[in-house]
Amino acid sequence: MAFGKGCHLHLIDGSAFIFRAYHALPPLTRKSDGLPIGAVSGFCNMLWKYIEDAKGSDAPTHAAVIFDKGSHTFRNDLYDLYKANREEMPEELRPQIPLTREATKAFNIACEELAGYEADDIIATLARQGREAGGRVTIISSDKDLMQLVGGGVEMFDAMKNRAIGVEEVEAKFGVPPEKVIDVQALAGDSVDNIPGAPGIGVKTAALLINEFGDLETLLARAGEIKQPKRRETLIEKAEQIRLSKQLVTLDDQTPIEFTLDDLEIREPNPEELMEFLNRMEFRTLTRRVAEKFGAEPPPAPEVSDVPASHDAQAQDIEQPPFNPDSYTCIRDAGELAKWLDEARAKGWVAVDTETTSLDEMQAELVGVSLCIEAGKAAYIPLGHTSGGDDLFGGSERVAGQMDLDEALKLLKPVLEDPAILKIGQNMKYDFKIFARHGIRVAPIDDTMLMSYAMFSGLHGHGMDALSDRYLNHQPIPIKELIGSGKNQITFDKVEVEKATRYAAEDADITLRLWQMFKPRLHREQVTTVYETLERPLVPVLADMEMAGVKVETAVLSRMSNAFAQKMAQLEDEIGQIAGQPFNVGSPKQLGEILFDTMGVEGGKKGKTGAYGTGADVLEDVTTMEDTNPQAAKLAARVLDWRQISKLKSTYTDALQTHVNPETGRVHTSYVISGANTGRLASTDPNLQNIPVRSEEGRRIREAFVAREGCKIVSLDYSQIELRILAHVADLPEMREAFKEGLDIHAATASEMFDVPLEQMTPEIRRQAKAINFGVIYGISGFGLARNLRIPRAEAQGFIDRYFERFPGIRRYMDATVEFAKEHKYVETLFGRRIHTPEITAKGPAAGFAKRAAINAPIQGAAADVIRRAMIRMPGEIMHLPAAMLLQVHDELIFEVADHAVDELIAVARRVMESAAEPAVKLSVPLIVDAGQGASWAEAH
DNA sequence: AACTTCACG
DNA sequence: GACGTACGTGAAGTTC
């Protein structure tokens, strides 16, 4: 039938259907192979319901489901930031997209998409054609971007709310008739699609203006007449941006399509084809319903005996084979390896683990690789086992019966890089780096350590032994049994292949079993998004940073070390003389005895071990006793000096040099993703997150961190990110405004608290306000603040009371957070990260700790989430620049950049960092990033 | 291995 | 009414 008068065309927005199905449904997986299938299931059910509902007097005569194709459209050519805020498609959803196309075809509904155009443009084109042909058109969608099409026989239908959207509804939403919707959208912009619009003008104002002036061009031409100065200026200054926005929101109803409306005529589905598809997807209920409807016999359900427990909701109830080290295979030739890799291909996943000669990934030599396909079925590939002493004479020999390393890697590479095969590991960053050094970029990955971290942070550690014990009730073979411990420890290449097989294959076996258990549980714990957007994508990013390393000038450190040694010797001498006897200045015990027993300083406090406390705060108090005990005061002052230098020397100038990699001449730290409960990273071997900066002498250590020839070190750091997040989550209007105005936040707080005008602010008042601001982040207490500010406790309490009075949101936030923690036993960041607080119900001092930790975690955690998001986006954004991201220090990112690209790097990285919360969270406070550059970290900071 | 101290955000 | 306390880390050195 030719489309024309009396015909009714339904246009279904396929992408909206898919996303709704994905988010509305629990994460189903196909039983036979674990393929995520929830969105396809929901999509099919919606199509089926749609078909059933659409049979009536108002039935469509023609219908099509319209999809988006690819992500690059002509709009990206107009404006490169178009939809730049969009989150990546969830990993679980990606493989389901082609299946929804198949589903549409199986239902025998026309299925259309066009590269370079969004679904909305195709819908616009078809709607226009339908209207022009004199028929009726209904767009099944509630997307506001489609509302411009309404009118003249075209209407929309919100399938979710079961509600028609006609001219009236559009007017209610936009304040203008449909044909002027694009003018309003051009002004108002859209943060979701990153349409800039006119800053400061929302839908309400836009509608007002359009109604007053008639249309956008008239408005822009006569903008000078507008009374409000700010509005007038925006419209004049941003006219081009507004016109661009209009282009972006205007749907193209002239897309070149290769079919006609007549091709979209409704067709009955072919029962066999439809049932074949539904059955293949293993949708039992829907298959049965379709069979009933057509009076056909449902096809036999597919064989699901080989159920991977992982994907079953009752995973724990399914009997797993016991651990049996004798059952593991040792792969010694290419034929056997190929067989295992084929199994991995067939399954679509494989657990992988590497054995090496060192925990330092930059120096470790690959000794073997283990694989596991399913619980109990694991293998080890020995590749670099040696025998004999490798000591004085270097007489180590390669053990027989091993595959050649390169031959094995050649076979492994296509599997490890195959986008259709998931590589599962425990702490994958380690293995990722090992393989990367052999030219293999492992992807895609899952990491059981990070799954555990996302689900259980605050409850327990995430190491494999702990997880195996807790979740599999199995104690793995301790590594000590193979390599020993202490000074007799051997490297893994010296371990017998048979023993190594039992140990290494077991690790892969454990990892796979943990994965099977954790995968479905991620959804139940509601941390899938956290895992997929904040944990897992960090693995390759951090691996690259760590492998890049940072150049450290050992000569600079050596020089400083020598100077420190001299100064220390001098101080030790002096200290011995004051004390009347030489003693180990580095021994807090000896120092305490001399100070408090021999020299008679009053008020020494013993800790739980019976030793006097001699921390810096105690010694500082002693230095003030010039009148009562001048000798002790002098001694304490010298010890404080000695301690500072001793620390700098041992931890920084000396230890740091030992971490310079002989091959690269650079220092390669290792970040622990699951190191801190709050979501912060931890840096180890060496820790590059605590390089001195607060003291003048210490800061000079940073002069040794330099850029390579022709490059600069660039540092970008978030300004006051935790306070900004606090202002947002605790809803503190005064603080929010202060940030919006770009004020000195501590001065502004002081002004608010002590009624001192900003112009009359003194450093002392500001310092106190600063201490309180930080105190609030830490879960303030009168005692803690008093100690920090060295003021009487009552006075500190007075400050806090006043702070609560002036910023009532703070108390509300603190109370609400503690209440939440008590009820749920966890707290949550803005981005959904959960930090468990099991101690919150404890009695005694532990309760106080838990309370403060609960108050702090969402703030520290959200800040950590923000910088993680920035780091994850960064590589893609700076790809085109001669620059590398090297280090992260909680609120700071450090880059090494070619001289000529410094300015551009700063611009790009700043943009990424300042917008990192979006689009997941729209903060009510701007994020601001400060930048510095120079030849060294000292100059850049 | 536990404890103390101190470097950072 | 007393308890004890700022939040989150890692490393080095001493002591047991």
JSON list of N, CA and C in Angstrom, two decimals, chain A residues 356-397:
[
{"chain": "A", "resi": 356, "resn": "THR", "atom": "N", "xyz": [56.83, -13.86, 37.39]},
{"chain": "A", "resi": 356, "resn": "THR", "atom": "CA", "xyz": [58.02, -13.12, 36.97]},
{"chain": "A", "resi": 356, "resn": "THR", "atom": "C", "xyz": [59.11, -13.23, 38.03]},
{"chain": "A", "resi": 357, "resn": "THR", "atom": "N", "xyz": [60.23, -12.60, 37.74]},
{"chain": "A", "resi": 357, "resn": "THR", "atom": "CA", "xyz": [61.36, -12.67, 38.67]},
{"chain": "A", "resi": 357, "resn": "THR", "atom": "C", "xyz": [61.35, -11.55, 39.71]},
{"chain": "A", "resi": 358, "resn": "SER", "atom": "N", "xyz": [60.40, -10.61, 39.60]},
{"chain": "A", "resi": 358, "resn": "SER", "atom": "CA", "xyz": [60.43, -9.48, 40.52]},
{"chain": "A", "resi": 358, "resn": "SER", "atom": "C", "xyz": [59.05, -8.85, 40.68]},
{"chain": "A", "resi": 359, "resn": "LEU", "atom": "N", "xyz": [58.86, -8.20, 41.81]},
{"chain": "A", "resi": 359, "resn": "LEU", "atom": "CA", "xyz": [57.60, -7.48, 42.00]},
{"chain": "A", "resi": 359, "resn": "LEU", "atom": "C", "xyz": [57.63, -6.14, 41.28]},
{"chain": "A", "resi": 360, "resn": "ASP", "atom": "N", "xyz": [58.82, -5.71, 40.89]},
{"chain": "A", "resi": 360, "resn": "ASP", "atom": "CA", "xyz": [58.96, -4.46, 40.15]},
{"chain": "A", "resi": 360, "resn": "ASP", "atom": "C", "xyz": [58.73, -4.75, 38.67]},
{"chain": "A", "resi": 361, "resn": "GLU", "atom": "N", "xyz": [57.59, -4.33, 38.19]},
{"chain": "A", "resi": 361, "resn": "GLU", "atom": "CA", "xyz": [57.21, -4.67, 36.81]},
{"chain": "A", "resi": 361, "resn": "GLU", "atom": "C", "xyz": [58.19, -4.14, 35.78]},
{"chain": "A", "resi": 362, "resn": "MET", "atom": "N", "xyz": [58.91, -3.09, 36.14]},
{"chain": "A", "resi": 362, "resn": "MET", "atom": "CA", "xyz": [59.82, -2.50, 35.17]},
{"chain": "A", "resi": 362, "resn": "MET", "atom": "C", "xyz": [61.12, -3.31, 35.06]},
{"chain": "A", "resi": 363, "resn": "GLN", "atom": "N", "xyz": [61.37, -4.17, 36.03]},
{"chain": "A", "resi": 363, "resn": "GLN", "atom": "CA", "xyz": [62.61, -4.95, 36.00]},
{"chain": "A", "resi": 363, "resn": "GLN", "atom": "C", "xyz": [62.31, -6.45, 35.88]},
{"chain": "A", "resi": 364, "resn": "ALA", "atom": "N", "xyz": [61.06, -6.81, 36.12]},
{"chain": "A", "resi": 364, "resn": "ALA", "atom": "CA", "xyz": [60.71, -8.22, 36.17]},
{"chain": "A", "resi": 364, "resn": "ALA", "atom": "C", "xyz": [60.88, -8.89, 34.81]},
{"chain": "A", "resi": 365, "resn": "GLU", "atom": "N", "xyz": [61.40, -10.11, 34.83]},
{"chain": "A", "resi": 365, "resn": "GLU", "atom": "CA", "xyz": [61.47, -10.92, 33.61]},
{"chain": "A", "resi": 365, "resn": "GLU", "atom": "C", "xyz": [60.34, -11.92, 33.65]},
{"chain": "A", "resi": 366, "resn": "LEU", "atom": "N", "xyz": [59.68, -12.11, 32.53]},
{"chain": "A", "resi": 366, "resn": "LEU", "atom": "CA", "xyz": [58.57, -13.04, 32.45]},
{"chain": "A", "resi": 366, "resn": "LEU", "atom": "C", "xyz": [59.08, -14.48, 32.59]},
{"chain": "A", "resi": 367, "resn": "VAL", "atom": "N", "xyz": [58.51, -15.21, 33.53]},
{"chain": "A", "resi": 367, "resn": "VAL", "atom": "CA", "xyz": [58.92, -16.59, 33.77]},
{"chain": "A", "resi": 367, "resn": "VAL", "atom": "C", "xyz": [57.86, -17.58, 33.29]},
{"chain": "A", "resi": 368, "resn": "GLY", "atom": "N", "xyz": [56.62, -17.18, 33.36]},
{"chain": "A", "resi": 368, "resn": "GLY", "atom": "CA", "xyz": [55.55, -18.08, 32.92]},
{"chain": "A", "resi": 368, "resn": "GLY", "atom": "C", "xyz": [54.21, -17.38, 32.92]},
{"chain": "A", "resi": 369, "resn": "VAL", "atom": "N", "xyz": [53.24, -18.00, 32.23]},
{"chain": "A", "resi": 369, "resn": "VAL", "atom": "CA", "xyz": [51.89, -17.43, 32.14]},
{"chain": "A", "resi": 369, "resn": "VAL", "atom": "C", "xyz": [50.91, -18.53, 32.48]},
{"chain": "A", "resi": 370, "resn": "SER", "atom": "N", "xyz": [49.93, -18.23, 33.34]},
{"chain": "A", "resi": 370, "resn": "SER", "atom": "CA", "xyz": [48.90, -19.24, 33.58]},
{"chain": "A", "resi": 370, "resn": "SER", "atom": "C", "xyz": [47.57, -18.78, 33.04]},
{"chain": "A", "resi": 371, "resn": "LEU", "atom": "N", "xyz": [46.76, -19.76, 32.68]},
{"chain": "A", "resi": 371, "resn": "LEU", "atom": "CA", "xyz": [45.46, -19.50, 32.07]},
{"chain": "A", "resi": 371, "resn": "LEU", "atom": "C", "xyz": [44.41, -20.32, 32.80]},
{"chain": "A", "resi": 372, "resn": "CYS", "atom": "N", "xyz": [43.21, -19.81, 32.85]},
{"chain": "A", "resi": 372, "resn": "CYS", "atom": "CA", "xyz": [42.11, -20.62, 33.37]},
{"chain": "A", "resi": 372, "resn": "CYS", "atom": "C", "xyz": [40.86, -20.31, 32.57]},
{"chain": "A", "resi": 373, "resn": "ILE", "atom": "N", "xyz": [40.20, -21.37, 32.12]},
{"chain": "A", "resi": 373, "resn": "ILE", "atom": "CA", "xyz": [39.03, -21.24, 31.26]},
{"chain": "A", "resi": 373, "resn": "ILE", "atom": "C", "xyz": [37.75, -21.37, 32.06]},
{"chain": "A", "resi": 374, "resn": "GLU", "atom": "N", "xyz": [37.74, -22.30, 32.98]},
{"chain": "A", "resi": 374, "resn": "GLU", "atom": "CA", "xyz": [36.60, -22.47, 33.87]},
{"chain": "A", "resi": 374, "resn": "GLU", "atom": "C", "xyz": [37.11, -23.05, 35.18]},
{"chain": "A", "resi": 375, "resn": "ALA", "atom": "N", "xyz": [36.26, -22.96, 36.20]},
{"chain": "A", "resi": 375, "resn": "ALA", "atom": "CA", "xyz": [36.69, -23.39, 37.53]},
{"chain": "A", "resi": 375, "resn": "ALA", "atom": "C", "xyz": [37.32, -24.78, 37.47]},
{"chain": "A", "resi": 376, "resn": "GLY", "atom": "N", "xyz": [38.53, -24.91, 37.95]},
{"chain": "A", "resi": 376, "resn": "GLY", "atom": "CA", "xyz": [39.21, -26.20, 38.01]},
{"chain": "A", "resi": 376, "resn": "GLY", "atom": "C", "xyz": [39.99, -26.56, 36.77]},
{"chain": "A", "resi": 377, "resn": "LYS", "atom": "N", "xyz": [39.80, -25.75, 35.72]},
{"chain": "A", "resi": 377, "resn": "LYS", "atom": "CA", "xyz": [40.48, -26.08, 34.47]},
{"chain": "A", "resi": 377, "resn": "LYS", "atom": "C", "xyz": [41.50, -24.99, 34.14]},
{"chain": "A", "resi": 378, "resn": "ALA", "atom": "N", "xyz": [42.72, -25.23, 34.62]},
{"chain": "A", "resi": 378, "resn": "ALA", "atom": "CA", "xyz": [43.75, -24.20, 34.48]},
{"chain": "A", "resi": 378, "resn": "ALA", "atom": "C", "xyz": [45.05, -24.81, 34.00]},
{"chain": "A", "resi": 379, "resn": "ALA", "atom": "N", "xyz": [45.90, -23.96, 33.45]},
{"chain": "A", "resi": 379, "resn": "ALA", "atom": "CA", "xyz": [47.17, -24.44, 32.91]},
{"chain": "A", "resi": 379, "resn": "ALA", "atom": "C", "xyz": [48.27, -23.41, 33.16]},
{"chain": "A", "resi": 380, "resn": "TYR", "atom": "N", "xyz": [49.48, -23.89, 33.14]},
{"chain": "A", "resi": 380, "resn": "TYR", "atom": "CA", "xyz": [50.65, -23.01, 33.30]},
{"chain": "A", "resi": 380, "resn": "TYR", "atom": "C", "xyz": [51.60, -23.20, 32.13]},
{"chain": "A", "resi": 381, "resn": "ILE", "atom": "N", "xyz": [52.07, -22.11, 31.58]},
{"chain": "A", "resi": 381, "resn": "ILE", "atom": "CA", "xyz": [53.03, -22.17, 30.48]},
{"chain": "A", "resi": 381, "resn": "ILE", "atom": "C", "xyz": [54.38, -21.71, 31.02]},
{"chain": "A", "resi": 382, "resn": "PRO", "atom": "N", "xyz": [55.29, -22.63, 31.34]},
{"chain": "A", "resi": 382, "resn": "PRO", "atom": "CA", "xyz": [56.62, -22.21, 31.78]},
{"chain": "A", "resi": 382, "resn": "PRO", "atom": "C", "xyz": [57.38, -21.65, 30.58]},
{"chain": "A", "resi": 383, "resn": "LEU", "atom": "N", "xyz": [58.05, -20.53, 30.77]},
{"chain": "A", "resi": 383, "resn": "LEU", "atom": "CA", "xyz": [58.71, -19.90, 29.63]},
{"chain": "A", "resi": 383, "resn": "LEU", "atom": "C", "xyz": [60.14, -19.48, 29.94]},
{"chain": "A", "resi": 384, "resn": "GLY", "atom": "N", "xyz": [60.40, -19.25, 31.21]},
{"chain": "A", "resi": 384, "resn": "GLY", "atom": "CA", "xyz": [61.74, -18.75, 31.52]},
{"chain": "A", "resi": 384, "resn": "GLY", "atom": "C", "xyz": [62.34, -19.36, 32.76]},
{"chain": "A", "resi": 385, "resn": "HIS", "atom": "N", "xyz": [62.04, -20.63, 33.03]},
{"chain": "A", "resi": 385, "resn": "HIS", "atom": "CA", "xyz": [62.61, -21.28, 34.21]},
{"chain": "A", "resi": 385, "resn": "HIS", "atom": "C", "xyz": [64.07, -21.65, 33.95]},
{"chain": "A", "resi": 386, "resn": "THR", "atom": "N", "xyz": [64.89, -21.41, 34.96]},
{"chain": "A", "resi": 386, "resn": "THR", "atom": "CA", "xyz": [66.32, -21.71, 34.83]},
{"chain": "A", "resi": 386, "resn": "THR", "atom": "C", "xyz": [66.76, -22.57, 36.00]},
{"chain": "A", "resi": 387, "resn": "SER", "atom": "N", "xyz": [67.91, -23.17, 35.86]},
{"chain": "A", "resi": 387, "resn": "SER", "atom": "CA", "xyz": [68.42, -24.00, 36.95]},
{"chain": "A", "resi": 387, "resn": "SER", "atom": "C", "xyz": [69.86, -23.62, 37.23]},
{"chain": "A", "resi": 388, "resn": "GLY", "atom": "N", "xyz": [70.37, -24.09, 38.34]},
{"chain": "A", "resi": 388, "resn": "GLY", "atom": "CA", "xyz": [71.77, -23.85, 38.66]},
{"chain": "A", "resi": 388, "resn": "GLY", "atom": "C", "xyz": [71.98, -22.49, 39.27]},
{"chain": "A", "resi": 389, "resn": "GLY", "atom": "N", "xyz": [73.16, -22.31, 39.82]},
{"chain": "A", "resi": 389, "resn": "GLY", "atom": "CA", "xyz": [73.46, -21.04, 40.48]},
{"chain": "A", "resi": 389, "resn": "GLY", "atom": "C", "xyz": [73.63, -19.94, 39.46]},
{"chain": "A", "resi": 390, "resn": "ASP", "atom": "N", "xyz": [73.07, -18.80, 39.76]},
{"chain": "A", "resi": 390, "resn": "ASP", "atom": "CA", "xyz": [73.29, -17.69, 38.86]},
{"chain": "A", "resi": 390, "resn": "ASP", "atom": "C", "xyz": [74.19, -16.68, 39.56]},
{"chain": "A", "resi": 391, "resn": "ASP", "atom": "N", "xyz": [74.92, -17.20, 40.55]},
{"chain": "A", "resi": 391, "resn": "ASP", "atom": "CA", "xyz": [75.72, -16.28, 41.36]},
{"chain": "A", "resi": 391, "resn": "ASP", "atom": "C", "xyz": [77.01, -15.88, 40.65]},
{"chain": "A", "resi": 392, "resn": "LEU", "atom": "N", "xyz": [78.11, -16.17, 41.27]},
{"chain": "A", "resi": 392, "resn": "LEU", "atom": "CA", "xyz": [79.39, -15.66, 40.78]},
{"chain": "A", "resi": 392, "resn": "LEU", "atom": "C", "xyz": [79.67, -15.98, 39.32]},
{"chain": "A", "resi": 393, "resn": "PHE", "atom": "N", "xyz": [79.35, -17.18, 38.93]},
{"chain": "A", "resi": 393, "resn": "PHE", "atom": "CA", "xyz": [79.78, -17.60, 37.60]},
{"chain": "A", "resi": 393, "resn": "PHE", "atom": "C", "xyz": [78.67, -17.49, 36.55]},
{"chain": "A", "resi": 394, "resn": "GLY", "atom": "N", "xyz": [77.50, -17.04, 37.00]},
{"chain": "A", "resi": 394, "resn": "GLY", "atom": "CA", "xyz": [76.40, -16.85, 36.05]},
{"chain": "A", "resi": 394, "resn": "GLY", "atom": "C", "xyz": [76.07, -18.14, 35.32]},
{"chain": "A", "resi": 395, "resn": "GLY", "atom": "N", "xyz": [76.19, -19.25, 36.02]},
{"chain": "A", "resi": 395, "resn": "GLY", "atom": "CA", "xyz": [76.02, -20.54, 35.37]},
{"chain": "A", "resi": 395, "resn": "GLY", "atom": "C", "xyz": [74.60, -21.02, 35.27]},
{"chain": "A", "resi": 396, "resn": "SER", "atom": "N", "xyz": [73.64, -20.11, 35.13]},
{"chain": "A", "resi": 396, "resn": "SER", "atom": "CA", "xyz": [72.26, -20.58, 35.08]},
{"chain": "A", "resi": 396, "resn": "SER", "atom": "C", "xyz": [71.93, -21.10, 33.70]},
{"chain": "A", "resi": 397, "resn": "GLU", "atom": "N", "xyz": [71.12, -22.15, 33.69]},
{"chain": "A", "resi": 397, "resn": "GLU", "atom": "CA", "xyz": [70.79, -22.78, 32.42]},
{"chain": "A", "resi": 397, "resn": "GLU", "atom": "C", "xyz": [69.29, -22.89, 32.25]}
]
